Amino acid sequence: MTSPRPVLPAKPQRRRPSQSRARLTAQALQQAFVQLLVESDYPRISIRAITGLAGTSLGSFYEYFASKEDLARVCLHLRSKELLTALQQAVEARRGRPLAELVQAVLASQLAAHRAQPEEWSAHYLLERHLSGVEAYRKMYQRFIEGWVQVIEAAGDLPGQARVQAPQAARVCQTSLYGLVAHAHLASPTPPDLDALEQQATQALLGYLTQALPRG
């Protein structure tokens, strides 16, 4: 009669960080990078400085990002996505309202984020010129165009034929707004006057749309 084989203890499984912990670590690295970007030029920022400020290790950094450039691109994408989400929410909240009201709500939503973090947005637009690849730029630009198409299509005081001209009008709106906001943050060492900028953008976009789109 053979004796039973001894049961070997199972090998301990390597614990993986929970999703919430991973998200918090990635967010801490992103926040540290943005803070350093406001205080220093991008080439001078080291990964060690980022991890030191975030309170994590170099090993943890490379679990989430392949390089400093990878982290920077993620930060650029997320900040742009923040604006896109605000635009979409403004449209959904006022669907069926007059075009002028929709445009004013969208402008307010876009500038609200800039009011809260003017220095970070200045750093964002400067970094964007160095790191934004053409394919990534085109994809995000198209998403904003689609957002402005939604603005036009959601307006309750435009006839159906306005949809035909919506894509071209949307390109003009996005290009105009981006140019006004980005250059206002880049052209001066101090935060721009966003109240004046909002008024200028409102006049520019509504003036253009009034002429470009058929009225009901």
XYZ file of N, CA, C and O in Angstrom:
864
model
N 0.862 -1.203 0.000
C 0.000 0.000 0.000
C 0.887 1.238 0.000
O 1.746 1.399 0.851
N 0.684 2.068 -0.984
C 1.524 3.269 -1.097
C 0.976 4.370 -0.214
O -0.236 4.548 -0.061
N 1.889 5.087 0.373
C 1.469 6.208 1.217
C 1.110 7.400 0.354
O 1.683 7.606 -0.705
N 0.140 8.171 0.757
C -0.268 9.330 -0.055
C 0.857 10.355 -0.166
O 1.640 10.550 0.758
N 0.897 10.972 -1.343
C 1.922 12.002 -1.548
C 1.607 13.226 -0.692
O 0.447 13.618 -0.547
N 2.641 13.811 -0.136
C 2.380 15.011 0.671
C 1.846 16.150 -0.200
O 2.275 16.321 -1.345
N 0.905 16.860 0.306
C 0.341 18.002 -0.418
C 1.243 19.201 -0.226
O 1.462 19.645 0.910
N 1.796 19.677 -1.330
C 2.696 20.830 -1.247
C 1.882 22.109 -1.120
O 0.819 22.253 -1.757
N 2.361 23.029 -0.343
C 1.628 24.301 -0.226
C 1.638 25.048 -1.554
O 2.619 25.030 -2.293
N 0.531 25.659 -1.862
C 0.441 26.413 -3.120
C 1.388 27.599 -3.088
O 1.622 28.207 -2.038
N 1.934 27.880 -4.265
C 2.831 29.032 -4.359
C 2.030 30.313 -4.153
O 0.940 30.465 -4.709
N 2.538 31.199 -3.360
C 1.794 32.445 -3.143
C 1.673 33.241 -4.435
O 2.627 33.363 -5.192
N 0.471 33.708 -4.717
C 0.244 34.499 -5.916
C 0.726 35.933 -5.704
O 0.539 36.507 -4.633
N 1.349 36.449 -6.738
C 1.806 37.839 -6.669
C 0.599 38.752 -6.703
O -0.239 38.656 -7.604
N 0.498 39.586 -5.725
C -0.653 40.470 -5.644
C -0.529 41.596 -6.654
O 0.512 42.225 -6.781
N -1.601 41.780 -7.377
C -1.639 42.903 -8.310
C -2.318 44.086 -7.626
O -3.279 43.902 -6.879
N -1.834 45.267 -7.908
C -2.484 46.435 -7.297
C -3.918 46.562 -7.782
O -4.216 46.271 -8.932
N -4.791 46.953 -6.910
C -6.183 47.134 -7.305
C -6.282 48.256 -8.325
O -5.393 49.099 -8.444
N -7.395 48.221 -9.064
C -7.574 49.252 -10.085
C -7.609 50.638 -9.468
O -7.078 51.591 -10.043
N -8.231 50.760 -8.301
C -8.302 52.076 -7.674
C -6.914 52.557 -7.272
O -6.577 53.734 -7.441
N -6.092 51.640 -6.757
C -4.741 52.025 -6.374
C -3.923 52.407 -7.607
O -3.161 53.376 -7.583
N -4.058 51.624 -8.676
C -3.336 51.930 -9.906
C -3.749 53.287 -10.462
O -2.911 54.082 -10.902
N -5.065 53.555 -10.416
C -5.550 54.831 -10.918
C -5.012 55.993 -10.102
O -4.605 57.030 -10.651
N -4.992 55.836 -8.794
C -4.485 56.896 -7.923
C -3.001 57.154 -8.165
O -2.544 58.303 -8.168
N -2.234 56.082 -8.380
C -0.803 56.252 -8.645
C -0.586 56.974 -9.956
O 0.237 57.900 -10.050
N -1.310 56.561 -10.997
C -1.179 57.215 -12.298
C -1.586 58.681 -12.211
O -0.927 59.560 -12.788
N -2.653 58.960 -11.480
C -3.097 60.346 -11.325
C -2.074 61.173 -10.561
O -1.838 62.344 -10.895
N -1.448 60.578 -9.548
C -0.432 61.303 -8.782
C 0.754 61.661 -9.664
O 1.308 62.772 -9.572
N 1.148 60.762 -10.539
C 2.253 61.032 -11.464
C 1.868 62.129 -12.453
O 2.683 63.011 -12.771
N 0.648 62.085 -12.927
C 0.183 63.115 -13.860
C 0.151 64.482 -13.183
O 0.607 65.486 -13.753
N -0.384 64.537 -11.978
C -0.468 65.799 -11.252
C 0.917 66.360 -10.938
O 1.148 67.571 -11.020
N 1.838 65.472 -10.574
C 3.202 65.910 -10.288
C 3.857 66.471 -11.544
O 4.532 67.513 -11.488
N 3.641 65.817 -12.662
C 4.228 66.301 -13.918
C 3.687 67.685 -14.270
O 4.452 68.589 -14.636
N 2.373 67.858 -14.151
C 1.773 69.155 -14.501
C 2.284 70.246 -13.572
O 2.600 71.361 -14.013
N 2.406 69.946 -12.281
C 2.922 70.934 -11.329
C 4.346 71.342 -11.682
O 4.692 72.531 -11.672
N 5.176 70.363 -12.021
C 6.558 70.666 -12.397
C 6.609 71.431 -13.715
O 7.470 72.289 -13.906
N 5.677 71.126 -14.608
C 5.654 71.803 -15.902
C 5.346 73.288 -15.746
O 5.853 74.123 -16.490
N 4.501 73.605 -14.774
C 4.186 75.010 -14.498
C 5.404 75.732 -13.940
O 5.640 76.912 -14.235
N 6.217 75.011 -13.168
C 7.350 75.631 -12.483
C 8.640 75.610 -13.295
O 9.565 76.363 -12.982
N 8.718 74.766 -14.316
C 9.975 74.594 -15.031
C 9.720 74.275 -16.502
O 8.589 73.962 -16.895
N 10.776 74.348 -17.316
C 10.669 73.975 -18.719
C 10.625 72.456 -18.845
O 11.265 71.733 -18.080
N 9.921 71.977 -19.860
C 9.761 70.540 -20.056
C 11.094 69.783 -20.118
O 11.230 68.741 -19.461
N 12.104 70.248 -20.862
C 13.355 69.474 -20.933
C 14.056 69.318 -19.585
O 14.835 68.373 -19.401
N 13.806 70.211 -18.649
C 14.483 70.165 -17.359
C 13.802 69.229 -16.361
O 14.352 68.962 -15.295
N 12.631 68.756 -16.688
C 11.893 67.896 -15.765
C 12.400 66.460 -15.909
O 12.402 65.900 -17.006
N 12.812 65.871 -14.806
C 13.297 64.488 -14.823
C 12.236 63.548 -14.270
O 11.343 63.960 -13.515
N 12.356 62.293 -14.629
C 11.429 61.295 -14.092
C 11.601 61.175 -12.584
O 10.634 60.984 -11.844
N 12.843 61.295 -12.103
C 13.075 61.250 -10.650
C 12.349 62.387 -9.939
O 11.812 62.209 -8.838
N 12.337 63.564 -10.551
C 11.621 64.689 -9.942
C 10.124 64.419 -9.914
O 9.431 64.752 -8.936
N 9.615 63.807 -10.968
C 8.184 63.491 -11.034
C 7.803 62.482 -9.952
O 6.843 62.675 -9.207
N 8.579 61.401 -9.871
C 8.256 60.364 -8.882
C 8.463 60.879 -7.456
O 7.718 60.510 -6.552
N 9.470 61.729 -7.262
C 9.702 62.284 -5.933
C 8.533 63.126 -5.474
O 8.087 63.012 -4.324
N 8.017 63.963 -6.377
C 6.880 64.809 -6.020
C 5.609 63.980 -5.854
O 4.769 64.286 -4.998
N 5.477 62.930 -6.651
C 4.283 62.079 -6.575
C 4.330 61.130 -5.393
O 3.304 60.523 -5.041
N 5.510 60.957 -4.800
C 5.634 60.047 -3.672
C 5.614 58.593 -4.069
O 5.099 57.747 -3.329
N 6.163 58.293 -5.248
C 6.217 56.907 -5.707
C 7.619 56.600 -6.207
O 8.511 57.446 -6.163
N 7.842 55.389 -6.708
C 9.180 54.955 -7.104
C 9.343 54.974 -8.614
O 8.364 55.063 -9.371
N 10.607 54.865 -9.057
C 10.871 54.771 -10.490
C 10.216 53.528 -11.076
O 9.704 53.553 -12.197
N 10.256 52.432 -10.310
C 9.626 51.209 -10.786
C 8.146 51.385 -11.027
O 7.599 50.902 -12.027
N 7.486 52.092 -10.121
C 6.059 52.351 -10.283
C 5.793 53.216 -11.518
O 4.809 53.011 -12.229
N 6.671 54.178 -11.756
C 6.504 55.033 -12.925
C 6.427 54.194 -14.187
O 5.531 54.374 -15.025
N 7.362 53.269 -14.335
C 7.441 52.487 -15.571
C 6.364 51.406 -15.655
O 6.207 50.770 -16.694
N 5.613 51.205 -14.588
C 4.450 50.333 -14.670
C 3.318 51.008 -15.438
O 2.464 50.336 -16.017
N 3.318 52.334 -15.449
C 2.209 53.067 -16.052
C 2.601 53.845 -17.309
O 1.754 54.062 -18.179
N 3.857 54.254 -17.400
C 4.276 55.082 -18.524
C 5.623 54.592 -19.053
O 6.505 54.228 -18.281
N 5.752 54.595 -20.371
C 6.987 54.107 -20.991
C 8.118 55.117 -20.884
O 9.295 54.744 -20.898
N 7.771 56.393 -20.761
C 8.785 57.447 -20.744
C 8.144 58.743 -20.267
O 6.914 58.824 -20.094
N 8.964 59.751 -20.074
C 8.431 61.070 -19.718
C 7.547 61.596 -20.850
O 6.492 62.215 -20.597
N 7.950 61.348 -22.080
C 7.159 61.802 -23.226
C 5.801 61.121 -23.252
O 4.785 61.749 -23.576
N 5.766 59.840 -22.907
C 4.505 59.106 -22.849
C 3.582 59.733 -21.811
O 2.390 59.940 -22.064
N 4.113 60.044 -20.644
C 3.326 60.702 -19.600
C 2.814 62.056 -20.079
O 1.654 62.414 -19.860
N 3.672 62.812 -20.732
C 3.281 64.133 -21.214
C 2.146 64.041 -22.226
O 1.188 64.830 -22.188
N 2.219 63.070 -23.125
C 1.160 62.915 -24.132
C -0.166 62.520 -23.482
O -1.230 62.970 -23.911
N -0.096 61.671 -22.461
C -1.315 61.301 -21.739
C -1.941 62.532 -21.096
O -3.160 62.743 -21.161
N -1.124 63.363 -20.475
C -1.634 64.578 -19.831
C -2.267 65.521 -20.849
O -3.329 66.113 -20.592
N -1.633 65.673 -22.003
C -2.199 66.514 -23.059
C -3.551 65.977 -23.511
O -4.516 66.737 -23.678
N -3.622 64.675 -23.717
C -4.862 64.060 -24.196
C -5.989 64.235 -23.180
O -7.115 64.616 -23.546
N -5.705 63.978 -21.917
C -6.739 64.048 -20.891
C -7.250 65.472 -20.700
O -8.439 65.692 -20.470
N -6.348 66.432 -20.801
C -6.773 67.824 -20.622
C -7.640 68.274 -21.801
O -8.638 68.982 -21.614
N -7.287 67.859 -22.997
C -8.127 68.172 -24.153
C -9.472 67.461 -24.065
O -10.521 68.028 -24.399
N -9.451 66.219 -23.587
C -10.689 65.459 -23.422
C -11.603 66.120 -22.402
O -12.833 66.055 -22.521
N -11.017 66.767 -21.404
C -11.807 67.492 -20.404
C -12.645 68.586 -21.067
O -13.828 68.769 -20.744
N -12.046 69.294 -22.000
C -12.772 70.343 -22.719
C -13.857 69.748 -23.597
O -14.969 70.285 -23.692
N -13.541 68.648 -24.268
C -14.514 68.006 -25.143
C -15.725 67.525 -24.352
O -16.870 67.710 -24.777
N -15.493 66.941 -23.201
C -16.589 66.475 -22.351
C -17.456 67.644 -21.892
O -18.694 67.558 -21.884
N -16.822 68.762 -21.526
C -17.574 69.943 -21.098
C -18.436 70.476 -22.236
O -19.583 70.900 -22.026
N -17.897 70.457 -23.451
C -18.664 70.902 -24.626
C -19.895 70.025 -24.816
O -21.017 70.525 -24.995
N -19.707 68.727 -24.776
C -20.820 67.799 -24.995
C -21.886 67.935 -23.916
O -23.080 67.872 -24.209
N -21.474 68.131 -22.689
C -22.442 68.291 -21.595
C -23.242 69.573 -21.749
O -24.451 69.599 -21.459
N -22.584 70.631 -22.210
C -23.288 71.899 -22.416
C -24.349 71.759 -23.504
O -25.449 72.321 -23.394
N -24.031 71.007 -24.550
C -24.995 70.790 -25.635
C -26.195 69.994 -25.140
O -27.350 70.360 -25.387
N -25.931 68.895 -24.434
C -27.023 68.041 -23.974
C -27.944 68.765 -23.003
O -29.150 68.513 -22.977
N -27.393 69.662 -22.222
C -28.203 70.379 -21.231
C -29.127 71.411 -21.875
O -30.108 71.836 -21.239
N -28.833 71.797 -23.139
C -29.615 72.874 -23.768
C -30.103 72.496 -25.160
O -30.361 73.365 -25.987
N -30.207 71.223 -25.417
C -30.684 70.754 -26.717
C -32.070 71.339 -27.006
O -32.973 71.290 -26.168
N -32.226 71.895 -28.212
C -33.493 72.493 -28.605
C -33.597 73.975 -28.326
O -34.545 74.625 -28.774
N -32.632 74.527 -27.619
C -32.626 75.964 -27.337
C -32.067 76.729 -28.539
O -31.476 76.143 -29.448
N -32.221 78.046 -28.580
C -31.685 78.820 -29.705
C -30.165 78.685 -29.834
O -29.456 78.453 -28.852
N -29.679 78.846 -31.059
C -28.258 78.693 -31.340
C -27.408 79.614 -30.478
O -26.364 79.197 -29.949
N -27.813 80.851 -30.329
C -27.026 81.810 -29.551
C -26.848 81.329 -28.116
O -25.752 81.435 -27.542
N -27.896 80.768 -27.534
C -27.807 80.272 -26.159
C -26.862 79.075 -26.078
O -26.079 78.937 -25.134
N -26.926 78.198 -27.063
C -26.042 77.034 -27.095
C -24.583 77.453 -27.213
O -23.710 76.942 -26.511
N -24.310 78.380 -28.110
C -22.934 78.834 -28.318
C -22.392 79.480 -27.045
O -21.261 79.207 -26.624
N -23.185 80.317 -26.410
C -22.740 80.970 -25.181
C -22.487 79.957 -24.074
O -21.524 80.081 -23.306
N -23.320 78.923 -23.987
C -23.126 77.879 -22.974
C -21.857 77.086 -23.239
O -21.114 76.752 -22.312
N -21.598 76.796 -24.491
C -20.384 76.053 -24.844
C -19.148 76.879 -24.525
O -18.173 76.376 -23.950
N -19.153 78.147 -24.883
C -18.012 79.007 -24.586
C -17.774 79.090 -23.082
O -16.625 79.026 -22.628
N -18.847 79.228 -22.324
C -18.702 79.287 -20.868
C -18.101 77.991 -20.329
O -17.252 78.010 -19.434
N -18.517 76.861 -20.899
C -17.996 75.572 -20.438
C -16.509 75.425 -20.761
O -15.750 74.849 -19.973
N -16.084 75.937 -21.909
C -14.690 75.810 -22.305
C -13.779 76.705 -21.466
O -12.656 76.324 -21.105
N -14.271 77.881 -21.121
C -13.434 78.818 -20.382
C -13.477 78.580 -18.873
O -12.599 79.050 -18.151
N -14.467 77.819 -18.403
C -14.549 77.544 -16.970
C -13.316 76.799 -16.479
O -12.760 77.103 -15.419
N -12.864 75.810 -17.239
C -11.659 75.055 -16.851
C -10.432 75.954 -16.860
O -9.560 75.845 -15.994
N -10.355 76.847 -17.831
C -9.205 77.746 -17.920
C -9.187 78.741 -16.752
O -8.120 79.129 -16.287
N -10.367 79.135 -16.287
C -10.424 80.064 -15.158
C -9.850 79.423 -13.896
O -9.205 80.084 -13.085
N -10.094 78.126 -13.737
C -9.662 77.440 -12.521
C -8.166 77.162 -12.515
O -7.555 77.114 -11.448
N -7.563 76.976 -13.698
C -6.157 76.561 -13.775
C -5.426 77.303 -14.898
O -4.912 76.686 -15.833
N -5.351 78.623 -14.846
C -4.765 79.371 -15.970
C -3.306 79.030 -16.235
O -2.890 78.920 -17.399
N -2.495 78.849 -15.192
C -1.080 78.557 -15.402
C -0.890 77.170 -16.008
O -0.009 76.960 -16.847
N -1.704 76.221 -15.580
C -1.601 74.875 -16.127
C -2.001 74.848 -17.595
O -1.411 74.121 -18.399
N -2.985 75.637 -17.964
C -3.392 75.673 -19.367
C -2.343 76.363 -20.228
O -2.116 75.972 -21.376
N -1.678 77.373 -19.696
C -0.586 77.998 -20.444
C 0.517 76.980 -20.721
O 1.042 76.887 -21.835
N 0.858 76.186 -19.694
C 1.863 75.136 -19.866
C 1.379 74.082 -20.849
O 2.159 73.549 -21.646
N 0.097 73.782 -20.819
C -0.483 72.793 -21.728
C -0.308 73.217 -23.183
O 0.152 72.427 -24.029
N -0.673 74.458 -23.498
C -0.602 74.904 -24.887
C 0.842 74.996 -25.376
O 1.125 74.738 -26.550
N 1.748 75.339 -24.483
C 3.155 75.389 -24.865
C 3.686 73.980 -25.132
O 4.365 73.743 -26.139
N 3.367 73.050 -24.259
C 3.823 71.673 -24.437
C 3.201 71.043 -25.670
O 3.847 70.251 -26.370
N 1.975 71.386 -25.944
C 1.268 70.834 -27.095
C 2.014 71.111 -28.394
O 2.039 70.276 -29.300
N 2.649 72.255 -28.477
C 3.384 72.610 -29.685
C 4.641 71.769 -29.873
O 5.130 71.616 -30.979
N 5.160 71.238 -28.790
C 6.375 70.434 -28.865
C 6.089 68.944 -29.074
O 6.851 68.255 -29.740
N 4.993 68.455 -28.503
C 4.803 67.011 -28.424
C 3.606 66.457 -29.188
O 3.532 65.250 -29.374
N 2.671 67.275 -29.568
C 1.464 66.752 -30.188
C 1.769 66.258 -31.596
O 2.035 67.048 -32.507
N 1.744 64.931 -31.794
C 1.950 64.361 -33.115
C 0.775 64.659 -34.023
O -0.349 64.883 -33.566
N 1.010 64.637 -35.316
C -0.013 65.061 -36.263
C -1.229 64.134 -36.228
O -2.371 64.598 -36.317
N -1.018 62.835 -36.080
C -2.151 61.915 -36.066
C -3.011 62.134 -34.822
O -4.246 62.153 -34.902
N -2.365 62.264 -33.665
C -3.119 62.502 -32.434
C -3.869 63.831 -32.511
O -5.020 63.942 -32.076
N -3.202 64.843 -33.086
C -3.842 66.150 -33.219
C -5.077 66.060 -34.118
O -6.134 66.596 -33.802
N -4.939 65.363 -35.246
C -6.055 65.255 -36.184
C -7.251 64.550 -35.565
O -8.402 64.950 -35.782
N -6.977 63.496 -34.790
C -8.066 62.751 -34.167
C -8.817 63.619 -33.159
O -10.051 63.645 -33.142
N -8.079 64.326 -32.311
C -8.739 65.169 -31.320
C -9.434 66.353 -31.981
O -10.554 66.727 -31.591
N -8.801 66.933 -33.000
C -9.417 68.046 -33.725
C -10.749 67.613 -34.323
O -11.745 68.335 -34.227
N -10.788 66.425 -34.918
C -12.026 65.935 -35.522
C -13.104 65.717 -34.474
O -14.286 65.963 -34.729
N -12.725 65.289 -33.295
C -13.711 65.094 -32.237
C -14.325 66.421 -31.806
O -15.520 66.505 -31.513
N -13.519 67.476 -31.795
C -14.062 68.794 -31.473
C -14.960 69.305 -32.602
O -15.974 69.961 -32.344
N -14.599 69.023 -33.845
C -15.450 69.408 -34.969
C -16.818 68.743 -34.821
O -17.862 69.377 -34.991
N -16.801 67.458 -34.502
C -18.058 66.732 -34.298
C -18.857 67.335 -33.149
O -20.095 67.373 -33.198
N -18.154 67.803 -32.129
C -18.840 68.455 -31.018
C -19.546 69.730 -31.457
O -20.694 69.984 -31.065
N -18.894 70.513 -32.295
C -19.518 71.747 -32.782
C -20.644 71.455 -33.777
O -21.616 72.214 -33.862
N -20.527 70.378 -34.518
C -21.646 69.958 -35.369
C -22.871 69.673 -34.500
O -24.004 70.047 -34.846
N -22.659 69.039 -33.365
C -23.756 68.771 -32.430
C -24.377 70.063 -31.919
O -25.598 70.139 -31.726
N -23.538 71.067 -31.684
C -24.065 72.370 -31.249
C -25.054 72.903 -32.282
O -26.173 73.328 -31.952
N -24.649 72.888 -33.542
C -25.482 73.432 -34.620
C -26.749 72.602 -34.800
O -27.857 73.136 -34.941
N -26.596 71.280 -34.784
C -27.749 70.407 -35.001
C -28.720 70.437 -33.826
O -29.903 70.135 -33.993
N -28.239 70.790 -32.645
C -29.101 70.828 -31.462
C -29.895 72.118 -31.349
O -30.826 72.206 -30.539
N -29.536 73.131 -32.134
C -30.208 74.429 -32.033
C -31.654 74.320 -32.509
O -31.934 73.765 -33.570
N -32.552 74.866 -31.724
C -33.964 74.770 -32.060
C -34.460 75.818 -33.023
O -35.607 75.738 -33.482
N -33.638 76.814 -33.351
C -34.094 77.883 -34.229
C -33.444 77.831 -35.610
O -33.464 78.824 -36.340
N -32.858 76.685 -35.985
C -32.255 76.544 -37.308
C -33.059 75.557 -38.143
O -33.520 74.536 -37.621
N -33.213 75.809 -39.417
C -33.936 74.864 -40.279
C -33.100 73.622 -40.559
O -31.896 73.591 -40.294
N -33.736 72.621 -41.120
C -33.056 71.368 -41.392
C -31.883 71.500 -42.331
O -30.880 70.771 -42.210
N -31.951 72.429 -43.281
C -30.858 72.562 -44.251
C -29.565 73.078 -43.631
O -28.510 73.048 -44.261
N -29.635 73.543 -42.384
C -28.408 73.992 -41.713
C -27.449 72.830 -41.492
O -26.236 73.023 -41.368
N -27.986 71.598 -41.452
C -27.140 70.421 -41.257
C -26.122 70.269 -42.386
O -25.028 69.755 -42.169
N -26.494 70.695 -43.585
C -25.591 70.558 -44.734
C -24.330 71.382 -44.523
O -23.216 70.957 -44.870
N -24.476 72.550 -43.973
C -23.347 73.453 -43.780
C -22.695 73.309 -42.400
O -21.715 73.984 -42.114
N -23.250 72.433 -41.580
C -22.750 72.302 -40.211
C -21.279 71.914 -40.122
O -20.535 72.495 -39.325
N -20.771 70.937 -40.907
C -19.356 70.556 -40.761
C -18.386 71.705 -41.040
O -17.421 71.896 -40.294
N -18.645 72.474 -42.098
C -17.751 73.583 -42.409
C -17.843 74.669 -41.346
O -16.827 75.226 -40.909
N -19.056 74.966 -40.909
C -19.221 75.975 -39.858
C -18.560 75.514 -38.567
O -17.968 76.317 -37.833
N -18.640 74.228 -38.282
C -18.022 73.690 -37.071
C -16.507 73.846 -37.108
O -15.878 74.143 -36.088
N -15.900 73.647 -38.276
C -14.442 73.809 -38.402
C -14.033 75.250 -38.120
O -13.019 75.504 -37.453
N -14.807 76.184 -38.620
C -14.495 77.596 -38.382
C -14.624 77.918 -36.897
O -13.779 78.609 -36.310
N -15.659 77.397 -36.256
C -15.870 77.661 -34.828
C -14.725 77.111 -33.986
O -14.172 77.818 -33.131
N -14.365 75.853 -34.223
C -13.305 75.250 -33.421
C -11.962 75.918 -33.664
O -11.209 76.191 -32.725
N -11.650 76.173 -34.924
C -10.367 76.803 -35.243
C -10.283 78.196 -34.637
O -9.245 78.594 -34.093
N -11.377 78.947 -34.708
C -11.393 80.304 -34.159
C -11.246 80.283 -32.645
O -10.442 81.026 -32.070
N -12.022 79.425 -31.995
C -11.980 79.388 -30.535
C -10.627 78.908 -30.034
O -10.054 79.494 -29.107
N -10.118 77.842 -30.634
C -8.820 77.326 -30.209
C -7.734 78.382 -30.390
O -6.888 78.584 -29.515
N -7.759 79.061 -31.526
C -6.757 80.097 -31.770
C -6.830 81.216 -30.751
O -5.805 81.656 -30.218
N -8.032 81.675 -30.461
C -8.193 82.759 -29.489
C -7.706 82.349 -28.100
O -6.951 83.080 -27.451
N -8.122 81.170 -27.660
C -7.805 80.737 -26.294
C -6.329 80.377 -26.149
O -5.654 80.805 -25.207
N -5.823 79.577 -27.083
C -4.430 79.131 -26.976
C -3.466 80.306 -27.046
O -2.538 80.422 -26.226
N -3.669 81.195 -28.000
C -2.727 82.304 -28.151
C -2.862 83.325 -27.027
O -1.888 83.982 -26.669
N -4.053 83.443 -26.459
C -4.207 84.329 -25.302
C -3.378 83.823 -24.126
O -2.825 84.614 -23.355
N -3.272 82.511 -23.982
C -2.483 81.937 -22.893
C -0.991 81.941 -23.191
O -0.170 81.936 -22.262
N -0.619 81.960 -24.451
C 0.796 81.903 -24.818
C 1.429 83.280 -25.005
O 2.636 83.433 -24.855
N 0.609 84.261 -25.332
C 1.151 85.552 -25.745
C 1.601 86.432 -24.586
O 2.318 87.410 -24.793
N 1.193 86.105 -23.368
C 1.514 86.954 -22.228
C 2.021 86.102 -21.071
O 1.552 84.980 -20.874
N 2.965 86.632 -20.287
C 3.448 85.880 -19.114
C 2.444 85.846 -17.971
O 2.619 85.100 -17.015
N 1.395 86.640 -18.066
C 0.367 86.660 -17.029
C -0.914 86.043 -17.579
O -1.137 86.029 -18.793
N -1.775 85.505 -16.716
C -3.027 84.900 -17.185
C -3.861 85.888 -17.984
O -3.932 87.076 -17.642
N -4.512 85.431 -19.055
C -5.312 86.338 -19.874
C -6.596 86.767 -19.188
O -7.046 86.135 -18.227
N -7.180 87.834 -19.694
C -8.466 88.315 -19.214
C -9.542 87.448 -19.872
O -9.936 87.688 -21.017
N -10.018 86.449 -19.165
C -10.943 85.498 -19.766
C -12.346 86.068 -19.935
O -13.103 85.598 -20.786
N -12.707 87.075 -19.153
C -13.998 87.733 -19.366
C -14.010 88.433 -20.723
O -14.967 88.303 -21.493
N -12.939 89.168 -20.993
C -12.833 89.846 -22.295
C -12.742 88.830 -23.419
O -13.341 89.001 -24.485
N -12.005 87.744 -23.186
C -11.848 86.715 -24.200
C -13.184 86.045 -24.519
O -13.502 85.790 -25.685
N -13.980 85.793 -23.493
C -15.294 85.177 -23.717
C -16.196 86.094 -24.530
O -16.922 85.646 -25.425
N -16.131 87.378 -24.241
C -16.942 88.333 -24.996
C -16.499 88.388 -26.454
O -17.334 88.393 -27.373
N -15.199 88.414 -26.676
C -14.676 88.442 -28.047
C -15.046 87.179 -28.814
O -15.435 87.236 -29.987
N -14.912 86.031 -28.162
C -15.233 84.764 -28.818
C -16.721 84.686 -29.148
O -17.110 84.181 -30.213
N -17.555 85.172 -28.246
C -18.998 85.162 -28.482
C -19.342 86.003 -29.703
O -20.112 85.580 -30.581
N -18.782 87.199 -29.772
C -19.047 88.082 -30.905
C -18.551 87.472 -32.216
O -19.242 87.513 -33.242
N -17.363 86.873 -32.178
C -16.776 86.299 -33.383
C -17.582 85.107 -33.891
O -17.913 85.019 -35.084
N -17.915 84.198 -32.992
C -18.602 82.980 -33.428
C -20.050 83.244 -33.829
O -20.512 82.742 -34.859
N -20.761 84.041 -33.021
C -22.150 84.318 -33.360
C -22.239 85.180 -34.616
O -23.150 84.995 -35.442
N -21.308 86.114 -34.767
C -21.291 86.926 -35.986
C -21.082 86.064 -37.218
O -21.767 86.236 -38.238
N -20.174 85.117 -37.123
C -19.916 84.226 -38.254
C -21.108 83.309 -38.520
O -21.568 83.171 -39.667
N -21.622 82.667 -37.471
C -22.698 81.695 -37.651
C -23.974 82.348 -38.173
O -24.729 81.739 -38.939
N -24.220 83.575 -37.775
C -25.401 84.288 -38.256
C -25.349 84.452 -39.763
O -26.378 84.355 -40.450
N -24.160 84.680 -40.300
C -23.993 84.862 -41.737
C -23.863 83.526 -42.482
O -24.287 83.404 -43.638
N -23.289 82.529 -41.821
C -22.964 81.284 -42.531
C -24.116 80.299 -42.605
O -24.172 79.484 -43.532
N -25.034 80.335 -41.636
C -26.077 79.332 -41.576
C -27.436 79.916 -41.961
O -27.755 81.058 -41.599
N -28.263 79.154 -42.670
C -29.612 79.621 -43.001
C -30.454 79.722 -41.735
O -30.286 78.939 -40.803
N -31.353 80.669 -41.727
C -32.193 80.868 -40.548
C -33.595 80.343 -40.838
O -34.068 80.335 -41.986
N -34.281 79.923 -39.759
C -35.646 79.418 -39.908
C -36.647 80.545 -40.080
O -36.370 81.695 -39.852
